[in-house]
Short mmCIF file of C-alpha atoms in Angstrom, two decimals:
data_model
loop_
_atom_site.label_atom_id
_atom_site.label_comp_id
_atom_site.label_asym_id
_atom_site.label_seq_id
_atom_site.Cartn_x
_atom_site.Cartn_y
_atom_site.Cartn_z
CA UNK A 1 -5.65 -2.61 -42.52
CA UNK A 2 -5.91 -2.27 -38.72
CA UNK A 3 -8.47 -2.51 -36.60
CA UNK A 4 -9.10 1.12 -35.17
CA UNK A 5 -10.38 0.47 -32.25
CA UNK A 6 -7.63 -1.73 -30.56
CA UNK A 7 -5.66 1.62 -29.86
CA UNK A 8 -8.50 3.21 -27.71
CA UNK A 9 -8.44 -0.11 -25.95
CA UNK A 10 -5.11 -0.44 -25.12
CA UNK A 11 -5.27 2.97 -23.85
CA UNK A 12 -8.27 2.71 -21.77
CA UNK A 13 -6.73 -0.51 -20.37
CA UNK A 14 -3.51 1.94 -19.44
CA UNK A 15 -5.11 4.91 -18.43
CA UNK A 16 -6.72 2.60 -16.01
CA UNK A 17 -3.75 0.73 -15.18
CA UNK A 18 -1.59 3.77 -14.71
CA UNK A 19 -4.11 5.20 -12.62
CA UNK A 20 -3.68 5.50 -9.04
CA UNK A 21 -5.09 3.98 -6.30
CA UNK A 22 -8.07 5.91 -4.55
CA UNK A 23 -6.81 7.54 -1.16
CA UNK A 24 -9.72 8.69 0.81
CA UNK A 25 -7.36 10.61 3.05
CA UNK A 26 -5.98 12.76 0.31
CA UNK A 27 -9.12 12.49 -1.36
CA UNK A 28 -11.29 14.04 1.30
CA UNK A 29 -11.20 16.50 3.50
CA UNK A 30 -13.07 14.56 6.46
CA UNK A 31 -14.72 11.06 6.34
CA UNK A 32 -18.30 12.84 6.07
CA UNK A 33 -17.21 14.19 2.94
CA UNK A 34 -17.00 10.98 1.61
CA UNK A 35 -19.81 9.54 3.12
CA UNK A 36 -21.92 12.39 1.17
CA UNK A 37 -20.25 12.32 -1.85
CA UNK A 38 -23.26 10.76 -4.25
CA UNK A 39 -20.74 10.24 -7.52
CA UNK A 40 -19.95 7.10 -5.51
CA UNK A 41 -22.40 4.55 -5.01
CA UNK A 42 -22.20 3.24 -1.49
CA UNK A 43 -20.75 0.00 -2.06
CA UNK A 44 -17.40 2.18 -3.13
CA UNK A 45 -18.17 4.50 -0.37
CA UNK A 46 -18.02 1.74 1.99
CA UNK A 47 -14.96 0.40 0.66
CA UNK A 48 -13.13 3.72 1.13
CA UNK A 49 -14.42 4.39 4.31
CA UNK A 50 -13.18 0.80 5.53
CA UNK A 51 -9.76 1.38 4.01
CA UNK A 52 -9.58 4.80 5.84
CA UNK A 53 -10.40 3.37 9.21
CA UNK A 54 -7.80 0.75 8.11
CA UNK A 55 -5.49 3.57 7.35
CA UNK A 56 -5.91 5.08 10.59
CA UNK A 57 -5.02 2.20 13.00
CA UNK A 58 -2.58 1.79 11.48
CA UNK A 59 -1.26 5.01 12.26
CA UNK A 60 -2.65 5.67 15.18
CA UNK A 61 -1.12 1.94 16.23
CA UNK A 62 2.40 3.26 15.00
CA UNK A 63 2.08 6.52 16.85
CA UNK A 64 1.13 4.83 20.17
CA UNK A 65 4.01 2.26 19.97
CA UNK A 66 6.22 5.32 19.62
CA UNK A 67 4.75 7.82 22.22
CA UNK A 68 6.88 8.46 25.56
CA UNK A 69 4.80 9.96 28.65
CA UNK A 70 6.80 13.10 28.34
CA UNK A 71 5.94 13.92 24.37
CA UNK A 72 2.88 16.68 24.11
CA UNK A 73 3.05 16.59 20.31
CA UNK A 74 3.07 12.70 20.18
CA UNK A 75 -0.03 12.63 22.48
CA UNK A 76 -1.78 15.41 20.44
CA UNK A 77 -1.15 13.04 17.31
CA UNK A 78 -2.49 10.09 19.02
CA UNK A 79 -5.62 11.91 19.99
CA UNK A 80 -5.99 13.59 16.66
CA UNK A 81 -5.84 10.58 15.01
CA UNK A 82 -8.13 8.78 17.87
CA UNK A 83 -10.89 11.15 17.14
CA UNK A 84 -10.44 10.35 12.96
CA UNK A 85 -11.15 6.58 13.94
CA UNK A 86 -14.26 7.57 15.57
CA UNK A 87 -15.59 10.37 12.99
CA UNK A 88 -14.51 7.08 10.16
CA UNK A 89 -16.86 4.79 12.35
CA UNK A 90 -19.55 7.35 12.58
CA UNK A 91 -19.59 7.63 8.80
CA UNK A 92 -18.95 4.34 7.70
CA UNK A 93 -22.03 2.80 10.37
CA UNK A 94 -24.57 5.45 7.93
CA UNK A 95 -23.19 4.35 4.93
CA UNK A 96 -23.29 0.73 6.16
CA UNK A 97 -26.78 1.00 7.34
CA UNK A 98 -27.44 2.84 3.86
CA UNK A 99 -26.38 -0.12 2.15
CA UNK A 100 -28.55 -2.37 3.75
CA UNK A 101 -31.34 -0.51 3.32
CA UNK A 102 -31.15 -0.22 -0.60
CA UNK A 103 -30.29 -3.91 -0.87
CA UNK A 104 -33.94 -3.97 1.31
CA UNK A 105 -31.92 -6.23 4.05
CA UNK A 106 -33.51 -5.10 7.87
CA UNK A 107 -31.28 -2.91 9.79
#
């Protein structure tokens, strides 16, 4: 006889394995989204928001490397993606300062 509960287990454990990676950019519409989204507790809000920034200069680092003086559409990407970084700042400072306050560390 088996024991019936290694099967739901093993496919927790793969369900959770197979599952992919969180991607707050294709996640969310905009970085306040996340910040307000209350399924998350702010620890993992935090985390996202920091790998979005992350995410983002990246990009935006990429996009600068590769702009010439004479490309509009490069320049519009670089400042599209220069005004994400600061909207990702905006939200991750309130969720930071959030997350101090719940742990009841001073601001």
């Amino acid at each position: 006889m088996t024991d019936q509960s290694e099967p739901t287990l093993r496919s927790s454990e793969d369900a959770a394995v197979a599952a992919p990676a969180p991607d707050p950019r294709r996640d969310y519409a905009s970085p306040e989204d996340l910040r307000e989204d209350i399924a998350l507790g702010l620890d993992e809000r935090e985390h996202l928001l920091r790998q979005w920034k992350l995410d983002v200069e990246s990009e935006l680092e990429a996009e600068s490397e590769g702009m010439s003086a004479s490309d509009p559409i490069a320049a519009e990407a670089e400042a599209s993606l220069a005004a994400e970084v600061r909207r990702v700042n905006k939200a991750l400072s309130s969720v930071e300062r959030d997350n101090r306050l719940a742990r009841g560390e001073s601001s």
